[in-house]
Amino acid sequence: RGCTLAYGLLAGFAGFLAMALHRGCTVKALARVCLEGVRESLLVVRILCIIGVLTAMWRMNGTIAFCTYYGVLAIPPQWFVVCAFALSAIVSYAIGTSLGVAGTIGIILMGIARSGGVNEYMAAGAILSGVYFGDRCSPMGSAANLVASLTQTELYGNVRRMLQTSILPVAICLVVYGVCSAFFPMQFRGTALLDAIAQEFSMTPWLLVPLVIMLVLPMLRVSTCISAATSALCAGLEAVVIQHEQVLDILHDALLGFSMESQTLGSVFSGGGLISMFNVACILLISGTFPKILQLTGCLAQIQARIEKSYSCCSRFALTALLSLPLVAVFCSQIIAAMMLNTLVEEPYRHAGASKQELALDISNSVITMAPYAPWSLAIAVPMELMQVGPRVIFYIVIIFAVPLCYLLTKRLMFPERVGTR
């Protein structure tokens, strides 16, 4: 799945290079901007690699097994899907990291879903709806801070407005996932699975320590990178002390992923490792060069002029949302797409009489929320890899459709548009 996306991006990269050369850019200048894009992307790749190791260590030391074991017993079978949404939303808002939640709580909940016979795409959609709720509006999240920085607006004012525009979409999610829970409940408690877990792993509350570290440190404003590395190190030590794993086996699994020979447990707990992030890292490194090449060619100024003309006679948010789609599809990164969108629409919004607060909310409810629409975007490619589901899961992520649609229908209550204002 990831290799195919990487090949497609390589073809796009070749097309961008050909266009740049046709417009008179030199090979030296192209090499320079491509290296800049790769260098900036490496910062995110580092985090992805650590999360890959983290998920392998959580599998190996028994943290995921412990949470799966007691989660199967604790979550009401008839309300699993809606509980998965609510839990993911609360944790994601608390720590503000979509990758961290998808790679921790998300994997645990998917283990419970698979063990209980819940439709894995329905469960993953509910989990990711909760994940994207927090990713969009958590004051500790990178998305909310990025939007505030780009638009030069006050962070907590933006968060308050995002929460206001989340009320209706969250209500829709609760209804949809509540109905899904009632009609598609957890079919069984997975007694065979629970017995296999108890035999394979030494079960002790100490296995929750890596999870607590990953939840608490971000709340204390510790970076995701350091939090994940600390949690992975703790899990590795627990694998030696509690599960009696060999150090060489830990290093092997950290690199290639944890695997189990047991047919009962293998499909639930195998995975992770540095290698699991290889395809996603390739996607990020390639796509990181795209905006640099476009800036070099001067295409952005021409696009911006056309956008400004369109904003003078049409709904700003509708056009901004439509513009988000190609940006996410081309740049494959929520962060890069948001930066490009702000660059393109900042002046047109100002000329149309829109406030910076309106621009910030429009960006949050468009490109930030709609990034998962492109299955090769990192916003969805990484969670899919972590949770081991395919692109079909996108159709089950209710919140990414509910937020833009509800905001489009209700925006005039917050920001009355003055069409044609100059």
Short mmCIF file of C-alpha atoms in Angstrom, two decimals:
data_model
loop_
_atom_site.label_atom_id
_atom_site.label_comp_id
_atom_site.label_asym_id
_atom_site.label_seq_id
_atom_site.Cartn_x
_atom_site.Cartn_y
_atom_site.Cartn_z
CA ARG A 1 0.00 0.00 0.00
CA GLY A 2 2.67 2.52 1.03
CA CYS A 3 5.08 1.56 -1.78
CA THR A 4 2.40 2.25 -4.39
CA LEU A 5 1.84 5.71 -2.94
CA ALA A 6 5.57 6.40 -2.88
CA TYR A 7 5.87 5.43 -6.54
CA GLY A 8 3.02 7.76 -7.42
CA LEU A 9 4.68 10.60 -5.54
CA LEU A 10 7.94 9.93 -7.35
CA ALA A 11 6.07 10.31 -10.64
CA GLY A 12 4.64 13.59 -9.36
CA PHE A 13 8.10 14.70 -8.26
CA ALA A 14 9.41 14.04 -11.76
CA GLY A 15 6.52 16.07 -13.18
CA PHE A 16 7.29 19.02 -10.89
CA LEU A 17 10.95 18.91 -11.88
CA ALA A 18 10.06 18.87 -15.58
CA MET A 19 7.72 21.84 -15.11
CA ALA A 20 10.38 23.78 -13.18
CA LEU A 21 13.01 23.13 -15.84
CA HIS A 22 10.55 24.16 -18.53
CA ARG A 23 9.98 27.46 -16.69
CA GLY A 24 13.70 28.19 -16.67
CA CYS A 25 14.80 26.99 -13.22
CA THR A 26 18.38 25.74 -13.05
CA VAL A 27 19.35 22.26 -11.90
CA LYS A 28 21.44 23.77 -9.11
CA ALA A 29 18.52 25.82 -7.78
CA LEU A 30 16.22 22.81 -7.93
CA ALA A 31 18.73 20.66 -6.04
CA ARG A 32 19.03 23.33 -3.37
CA VAL A 33 15.27 23.71 -2.72
CA CYS A 34 14.73 19.94 -2.81
CA LEU A 35 17.39 19.47 -0.15
CA GLU A 36 15.70 22.16 1.95
CA GLY A 37 12.38 20.30 1.69
CA VAL A 38 13.98 16.98 2.64
CA ARG A 39 15.81 18.58 5.58
CA GLU A 40 12.57 20.05 6.95
CA SER A 41 10.75 16.74 6.49
CA LEU A 42 13.42 14.88 8.46
CA LEU A 43 12.16 16.57 11.64
CA VAL A 44 8.82 14.79 11.28
CA VAL A 45 10.44 11.55 10.09
CA ARG A 46 12.35 11.41 13.37
CA ILE A 47 9.09 11.46 15.34
CA LEU A 48 7.57 8.79 13.12
CA CYS A 49 10.56 6.51 13.64
CA ILE A 50 10.33 6.86 17.42
CA ILE A 51 6.59 6.10 17.34
CA GLY A 52 7.31 2.99 15.26
CA VAL A 53 9.74 1.77 17.92
CA LEU A 54 7.28 2.75 20.67
CA THR A 55 4.47 0.62 19.27
CA ALA A 56 6.79 -2.40 19.00
CA MET A 57 7.93 -1.99 22.60
CA TRP A 58 4.33 -1.65 23.84
CA ARG A 59 3.51 -4.89 22.08
CA MET A 60 6.58 -6.69 23.41
CA ASN A 61 6.41 -5.65 27.06
CA GLY A 62 2.68 -6.37 27.37
CA THR A 63 1.23 -2.86 27.74
CA ILE A 64 -1.16 -3.37 24.83
CA ALA A 65 -1.94 -6.91 25.98
CA PHE A 66 -2.75 -5.68 29.53
CA CYS A 67 -5.05 -2.91 28.27
CA THR A 68 -6.71 -5.27 25.78
CA TYR A 69 -7.29 -7.89 28.49
CA TYR A 70 -9.01 -5.54 30.93
CA GLY A 71 -10.60 -3.44 28.19
CA VAL A 72 -12.44 -6.48 26.87
CA LEU A 73 -13.79 -7.05 30.37
CA ALA A 74 -14.62 -3.41 31.14
CA ILE A 75 -16.18 -1.93 27.99
CA PRO A 76 -19.90 -2.77 27.58
CA PRO A 77 -20.15 -4.92 24.42
CA GLN A 78 -23.26 -3.14 23.17
CA TRP A 79 -21.57 0.29 23.38
CA PHE A 80 -18.03 -0.47 22.24
CA VAL A 81 -17.95 1.68 19.08
CA VAL A 82 -19.29 4.84 20.71
CA CYS A 83 -17.06 4.29 23.75
CA ALA A 84 -14.06 3.99 21.43
CA PHE A 85 -14.96 7.36 19.89
CA ALA A 86 -15.46 9.09 23.25
CA LEU A 87 -12.28 7.70 24.80
CA SER A 88 -10.17 8.61 21.78
CA ALA A 89 -11.61 12.13 21.69
CA ILE A 90 -10.92 12.75 25.39
CA VAL A 91 -7.35 11.45 25.25
CA SER A 92 -6.59 13.22 21.97
CA TYR A 93 -7.84 16.54 23.32
CA ALA A 94 -5.86 16.03 26.53
CA ILE A 95 -2.47 15.37 24.91
CA GLY A 96 -2.95 16.96 21.48
CA THR A 97 -1.21 14.41 19.29
CA SER A 98 -3.03 12.38 16.66
CA LEU A 99 -0.08 10.09 15.99
CA GLY A 100 0.48 9.43 19.70
CA VAL A 101 -3.18 8.54 20.30
CA ALA A 102 -3.51 6.42 17.14
CA GLY A 103 -0.31 4.58 18.02
CA THR A 104 -1.27 3.95 21.64
CA ILE A 105 -4.97 4.09 22.58
CA GLY A 106 -5.88 3.40 18.95
CA ILE A 107 -3.89 0.16 18.80
CA ILE A 108 -5.28 -0.97 22.16
CA LEU A 109 -8.88 -0.34 21.09
CA MET A 110 -8.29 -2.07 17.75
CA GLY A 111 -6.97 -5.08 19.64
CA ILE A 112 -10.16 -5.17 21.69
CA ALA A 113 -12.31 -4.73 18.56
CA ARG A 114 -10.62 -7.55 16.68
CA SER A 115 -10.75 -9.84 19.68
CA GLY A 116 -14.47 -9.18 20.16
CA GLY A 117 -15.52 -9.57 16.54
CA VAL A 118 -16.33 -5.87 15.96
CA ASN A 119 -16.08 -4.68 12.37
CA GLU A 120 -12.51 -3.36 12.28
CA TYR A 121 -13.27 -0.52 9.86
CA MET A 122 -16.20 0.69 11.92
CA ALA A 123 -14.08 0.58 15.07
CA ALA A 124 -11.13 2.31 13.39
CA GLY A 125 -13.43 5.01 11.99
CA ALA A 126 -14.82 5.74 15.45
CA ILE A 127 -11.33 5.82 16.97
CA LEU A 128 -10.00 8.14 14.26
CA SER A 129 -13.01 10.45 14.59
CA GLY A 130 -12.05 10.91 18.22
CA VAL A 131 -8.38 11.28 17.31
CA TYR A 132 -9.08 14.02 14.76
CA PHE A 133 -11.36 15.88 17.17
CA GLY A 134 -8.44 16.42 19.53
CA ASP A 135 -5.89 16.86 16.75
CA ARG A 136 -7.89 19.80 15.40
CA CYS A 137 -8.71 21.76 18.54
CA SER A 138 -6.47 20.71 21.42
CA PRO A 139 -4.49 23.72 22.73
CA MET A 140 -1.49 21.40 23.11
CA GLY A 141 -1.77 20.05 19.57
CA SER A 142 0.53 21.03 16.73
CA ALA A 143 -2.41 21.82 14.41
CA ALA A 144 -4.01 24.45 16.67
CA ASN A 145 -0.66 26.05 17.45
CA LEU A 146 0.31 26.05 13.77
CA VAL A 147 -2.93 27.78 12.74
CA ALA A 148 -2.56 30.39 15.49
CA SER A 149 1.02 31.06 14.38
CA LEU A 150 0.18 31.26 10.67
CA THR A 151 -2.77 33.60 11.12
CA GLN A 152 -1.28 35.60 14.02
CA THR A 153 -4.29 34.94 16.23
CA GLU A 154 -4.70 34.06 19.90
CA LEU A 155 -4.53 30.30 20.50
CA TYR A 156 -7.20 29.91 23.18
CA GLY A 157 -9.62 32.17 21.33
CA ASN A 158 -9.24 29.89 18.31
CA VAL A 159 -9.74 26.81 20.50
CA ARG A 160 -12.94 28.24 21.96
CA ARG A 161 -14.35 28.91 18.48
CA MET A 162 -13.30 25.46 17.26
CA LEU A 163 -15.06 23.84 20.20
CA GLN A 164 -18.20 25.86 19.44
CA THR A 165 -18.21 24.61 15.85
CA SER A 166 -17.57 21.05 17.12
CA ILE A 167 -20.79 20.73 19.12
CA LEU A 168 -23.00 19.68 16.21
CA PRO A 169 -20.40 17.38 14.52
CA VAL A 170 -19.65 15.62 17.84
CA ALA A 171 -23.38 15.15 18.44
CA ILE A 172 -23.68 13.59 14.98
CA CYS A 173 -20.75 11.28 15.75
CA LEU A 174 -22.31 10.18 19.04
CA VAL A 175 -25.59 9.38 17.30
CA VAL A 176 -23.99 7.56 14.36
CA TYR A 177 -21.57 5.54 16.46
CA GLY A 178 -24.24 4.92 19.08
CA VAL A 179 -26.45 3.37 16.39
CA CYS A 180 -23.47 1.38 15.09
CA SER A 181 -22.80 0.13 18.61
CA ALA A 182 -26.39 -0.99 19.07
CA PHE A 183 -26.65 -2.80 15.72
CA PHE A 184 -23.07 -4.11 15.60
CA PRO A 185 -22.09 -4.85 19.22
CA MET A 186 -19.04 -6.73 20.37
CA GLN A 187 -20.05 -10.29 19.56
CA PHE A 188 -18.13 -12.08 22.26
CA ARG A 189 -15.78 -11.41 25.14
CA GLY A 190 -12.96 -13.36 23.54
CA THR A 191 -12.44 -15.93 26.28
CA ALA A 192 -9.87 -17.83 24.20
CA LEU A 193 -7.99 -14.60 23.59
CA LEU A 194 -8.02 -13.65 27.26
CA ASP A 195 -6.72 -17.06 28.25
CA ALA A 196 -3.96 -16.83 25.62
CA ILE A 197 -2.95 -13.36 26.84
CA ALA A 198 -2.77 -14.55 30.45
CA GLN A 199 -0.56 -17.47 29.41
CA GLU A 200 1.73 -15.47 27.12
CA PHE A 201 2.28 -12.33 29.22
CA SER A 202 2.97 -11.68 32.89
CA MET A 203 0.09 -9.38 33.81
CA THR A 204 0.88 -6.61 36.28
CA PRO A 205 -0.30 -2.98 36.67
CA TRP A 206 3.34 -1.91 36.14
CA LEU A 207 2.69 -2.46 32.43
CA LEU A 208 0.59 0.72 32.48
CA VAL A 209 3.63 2.89 33.30
CA PRO A 210 4.67 3.41 29.62
CA LEU A 211 1.09 4.43 28.81
CA VAL A 212 0.96 6.85 31.73
CA ILE A 213 4.28 8.38 30.61
CA MET A 214 2.89 8.92 27.10
CA LEU A 215 -0.28 10.53 28.45
CA VAL A 216 1.20 12.70 31.20
CA LEU A 217 4.39 14.10 29.67
CA PRO A 218 2.62 15.92 26.79
CA MET A 219 0.30 17.51 29.36
CA LEU A 220 3.44 18.90 31.01
CA ARG A 221 4.43 20.44 27.65
CA VAL A 222 7.10 17.80 26.96
CA SER A 223 7.51 17.27 23.21
CA THR A 224 5.93 14.24 21.55
CA CYS A 225 9.39 13.06 20.48
CA ILE A 226 10.82 13.00 24.00
CA SER A 227 7.59 11.60 25.50
CA ALA A 228 7.49 8.72 23.01
CA ALA A 229 11.21 7.97 23.42
CA THR A 230 10.87 7.89 27.22
CA SER A 231 7.83 5.63 27.01
CA ALA A 232 9.60 3.29 24.56
CA LEU A 233 12.68 3.06 26.80
CA CYS A 234 10.51 2.27 29.82
CA ALA A 235 8.61 -0.40 27.86
CA GLY A 236 11.89 -1.95 26.72
CA LEU A 237 13.14 -2.18 30.29
CA GLU A 238 9.85 -3.75 31.37
CA ALA A 239 10.15 -6.31 28.57
CA VAL A 240 13.45 -7.45 30.12
CA VAL A 241 12.40 -7.31 33.78
CA ILE A 242 8.74 -8.44 33.59
CA GLN A 243 8.48 -10.53 30.42
CA HIS A 244 12.08 -11.84 30.60
CA GLU A 245 12.90 -10.91 26.99
CA GLN A 246 16.50 -10.89 25.75
CA VAL A 247 18.14 -7.56 24.91
CA LEU A 248 18.99 -8.73 21.39
CA ASP A 249 15.35 -9.69 20.82
CA ILE A 250 14.28 -6.23 21.96
CA LEU A 251 16.67 -4.56 19.51
CA HIS A 252 15.46 -6.88 16.74
CA ASP A 253 11.79 -6.10 17.39
CA ALA A 254 12.46 -2.37 17.74
CA LEU A 255 13.86 -2.45 14.22
CA LEU A 256 11.68 -5.03 12.43
CA GLY A 257 8.56 -5.12 14.60
CA PHE A 258 7.18 -7.47 17.23
CA SER A 259 5.87 -10.82 16.01
CA MET A 260 4.15 -13.74 17.72
CA GLU A 261 3.85 -17.30 16.47
CA SER A 262 0.53 -17.82 18.25
CA GLN A 263 -2.37 -17.79 15.77
CA THR A 264 -4.68 -16.47 18.47
CA LEU A 265 -2.48 -13.51 19.43
CA GLY A 266 -0.39 -12.89 16.32
CA SER A 267 -3.03 -11.00 14.33
CA VAL A 268 -3.81 -8.78 17.34
CA PHE A 269 -0.38 -7.91 18.74
CA SER A 270 2.21 -8.34 15.97
CA GLY A 271 3.50 -5.19 14.26
CA GLY A 272 5.28 -1.91 14.88
CA GLY A 273 8.99 -1.34 14.65
CA LEU A 274 11.17 1.15 12.82
CA ILE A 275 10.57 -0.60 9.50
CA SER A 276 6.82 -0.01 9.78
CA MET A 277 7.42 3.71 9.23
CA PHE A 278 9.60 3.27 6.13
CA ASN A 279 6.87 3.78 3.54
CA VAL A 280 5.38 6.74 5.38
CA ALA A 281 8.82 8.34 5.73
CA CYS A 282 9.33 7.98 1.99
CA ILE A 283 6.00 9.71 1.35
CA LEU A 284 6.94 12.60 3.63
CA LEU A 285 10.45 13.07 2.23
CA ILE A 286 9.20 13.15 -1.35
CA SER A 287 6.18 15.39 -0.73
CA GLY A 288 8.27 17.83 1.32
CA THR A 289 10.00 18.97 -1.88
CA PHE A 290 6.79 19.95 -3.68
CA PRO A 291 6.07 23.37 -2.08
CA LYS A 292 9.73 24.36 -2.44
CA ILE A 293 9.64 23.64 -6.17
CA LEU A 294 6.38 25.55 -6.62
CA GLN A 295 7.78 28.57 -4.79
CA LEU A 296 10.86 28.49 -7.00
CA THR A 297 8.79 28.45 -10.19
CA GLY A 298 6.64 31.43 -9.16
CA CYS A 299 3.38 29.52 -9.70
CA LEU A 300 1.97 30.53 -6.32
CA ALA A 301 1.56 34.22 -7.24
CA GLN A 302 -0.52 33.35 -10.29
CA ILE A 303 -2.74 30.99 -8.30
CA GLN A 304 -3.22 33.60 -5.56
CA ALA A 305 -4.48 36.18 -8.07
CA ARG A 306 -7.13 33.78 -9.36
CA ILE A 307 -8.23 32.89 -5.84
CA GLU A 308 -8.70 36.54 -4.91
CA LYS A 309 -10.94 37.05 -7.93
CA SER A 310 -13.07 34.06 -6.91
CA TYR A 311 -13.45 35.22 -3.29
CA SER A 312 -14.96 38.51 -4.44
CA CYS A 313 -18.17 36.82 -5.55
CA CYS A 314 -18.42 33.42 -3.81
CA SER A 315 -18.51 31.86 -0.34
CA ARG A 316 -15.05 32.05 1.15
CA PHE A 317 -15.20 28.87 3.19
CA ALA A 318 -16.67 26.77 0.37
CA LEU A 319 -13.84 27.79 -1.95
CA THR A 320 -11.25 27.39 0.81
CA ALA A 321 -12.50 23.86 1.48
CA LEU A 322 -12.37 23.01 -2.22
CA LEU A 323 -8.85 24.43 -2.43
CA SER A 324 -7.82 22.24 0.51
CA LEU A 325 -8.44 19.07 -1.48
CA PRO A 326 -5.70 19.49 -4.11
CA LEU A 327 -3.31 20.88 -1.51
CA VAL A 328 -3.71 17.80 0.69
CA ALA A 329 -3.53 15.51 -2.33
CA VAL A 330 -0.35 17.10 -3.70
CA PHE A 331 1.59 17.88 -0.53
CA CYS A 332 0.50 14.82 1.49
CA SER A 333 1.10 16.64 4.77
CA GLN A 334 -1.45 18.40 6.93
CA ILE A 335 1.20 20.88 8.07
CA ILE A 336 2.54 21.69 4.61
CA ALA A 337 -0.97 21.92 3.14
CA ALA A 338 -2.06 24.31 5.92
CA MET A 339 0.99 26.50 5.36
CA MET A 340 0.34 26.59 1.61
CA LEU A 341 -3.36 27.35 2.10
CA ASN A 342 -2.59 30.26 4.43
CA THR A 343 -0.06 31.61 1.93
CA LEU A 344 -2.60 31.45 -0.87
CA VAL A 345 -5.67 32.90 0.89
CA GLU A 346 -4.29 35.32 3.48
CA GLU A 347 -4.33 38.36 1.18
CA PRO A 348 -7.63 37.46 -0.54
CA TYR A 349 -9.28 37.12 2.89
CA ARG A 350 -7.93 40.48 3.99
CA HIS A 351 -9.12 42.19 0.82
CA ALA A 352 -12.56 40.61 1.26
CA GLY A 353 -12.85 42.15 4.73
CA ALA A 354 -12.49 38.88 6.66
CA SER A 355 -10.84 38.92 10.10
CA LYS A 356 -7.81 36.88 11.07
CA GLN A 357 -10.02 34.92 13.45
CA GLU A 358 -12.27 33.93 10.56
CA LEU A 359 -9.27 32.86 8.52
CA ALA A 360 -7.96 30.76 11.41
CA LEU A 361 -11.30 29.00 11.88
CA ASP A 362 -11.73 28.43 8.15
CA ILE A 363 -8.29 26.81 7.92
CA SER A 364 -9.00 24.64 10.97
CA ASN A 365 -12.34 23.47 9.59
CA SER A 366 -11.05 22.87 6.07
CA VAL A 367 -7.51 21.70 5.40
CA ILE A 368 -6.75 20.59 8.97
CA THR A 369 -9.92 18.52 9.19
CA MET A 370 -10.00 17.35 5.56
CA ALA A 371 -6.38 16.16 5.37
CA PRO A 372 -7.45 12.49 5.75
CA TYR A 373 -9.48 12.72 2.52
CA ALA A 374 -6.33 11.75 0.59
CA PRO A 375 -5.35 8.22 1.70
CA TRP A 376 -1.69 8.95 0.97
CA SER A 377 -1.71 11.97 3.28
CA LEU A 378 0.36 11.46 6.42
CA ALA A 379 -2.67 12.45 8.52
CA ILE A 380 -4.31 9.14 7.58
CA ALA A 381 -1.44 7.05 6.15
CA VAL A 382 0.34 6.83 9.53
CA PRO A 383 -2.77 5.91 11.58
CA MET A 384 -3.73 3.32 8.94
CA GLU A 385 -0.28 1.79 9.21
CA LEU A 386 -0.38 1.79 13.00
CA MET A 387 -3.88 0.36 13.23
CA GLN A 388 -3.41 -2.01 10.28
CA VAL A 389 -6.46 -1.00 8.23
CA GLY A 390 -6.85 0.09 4.60
CA PRO A 391 -8.05 3.32 2.93
CA ARG A 392 -11.69 2.14 3.16
CA VAL A 393 -11.61 3.35 6.79
CA ILE A 394 -11.90 6.95 5.55
CA PHE A 395 -15.61 6.46 4.85
CA TYR A 396 -16.18 5.52 8.50
CA ILE A 397 -14.52 8.64 9.95
CA VAL A 398 -17.69 10.66 10.47
CA ILE A 399 -16.14 13.78 11.99
CA ILE A 400 -14.01 14.70 8.97
CA PHE A 401 -17.20 15.04 6.91
CA ALA A 402 -19.42 16.46 9.64
CA VAL A 403 -17.15 19.38 10.62
CA PRO A 404 -16.81 21.04 7.16
CA LEU A 405 -20.46 20.43 6.27
CA CYS A 406 -21.87 21.71 9.57
CA TYR A 407 -19.56 24.73 9.52
CA LEU A 408 -20.53 25.53 5.93
CA LEU A 409 -24.20 25.54 6.93
CA THR A 410 -23.78 27.49 10.16
CA LYS A 411 -20.81 29.80 9.53
CA ARG A 412 -22.96 32.86 8.98
CA LEU A 413 -23.97 32.71 12.65
CA MET A 414 -20.36 33.44 13.63
CA PHE A 415 -18.95 35.32 10.64
CA PRO A 416 -21.54 36.90 8.33
CA GLU A 417 -19.93 36.96 4.89
CA ARG A 418 -19.86 40.22 2.99
CA VAL A 419 -19.68 39.02 -0.59
CA GLY A 420 -17.98 41.48 -2.87
CA THR A 421 -16.41 43.58 -0.08
CA ARG A 422 -13.08 45.00 -1.09
#
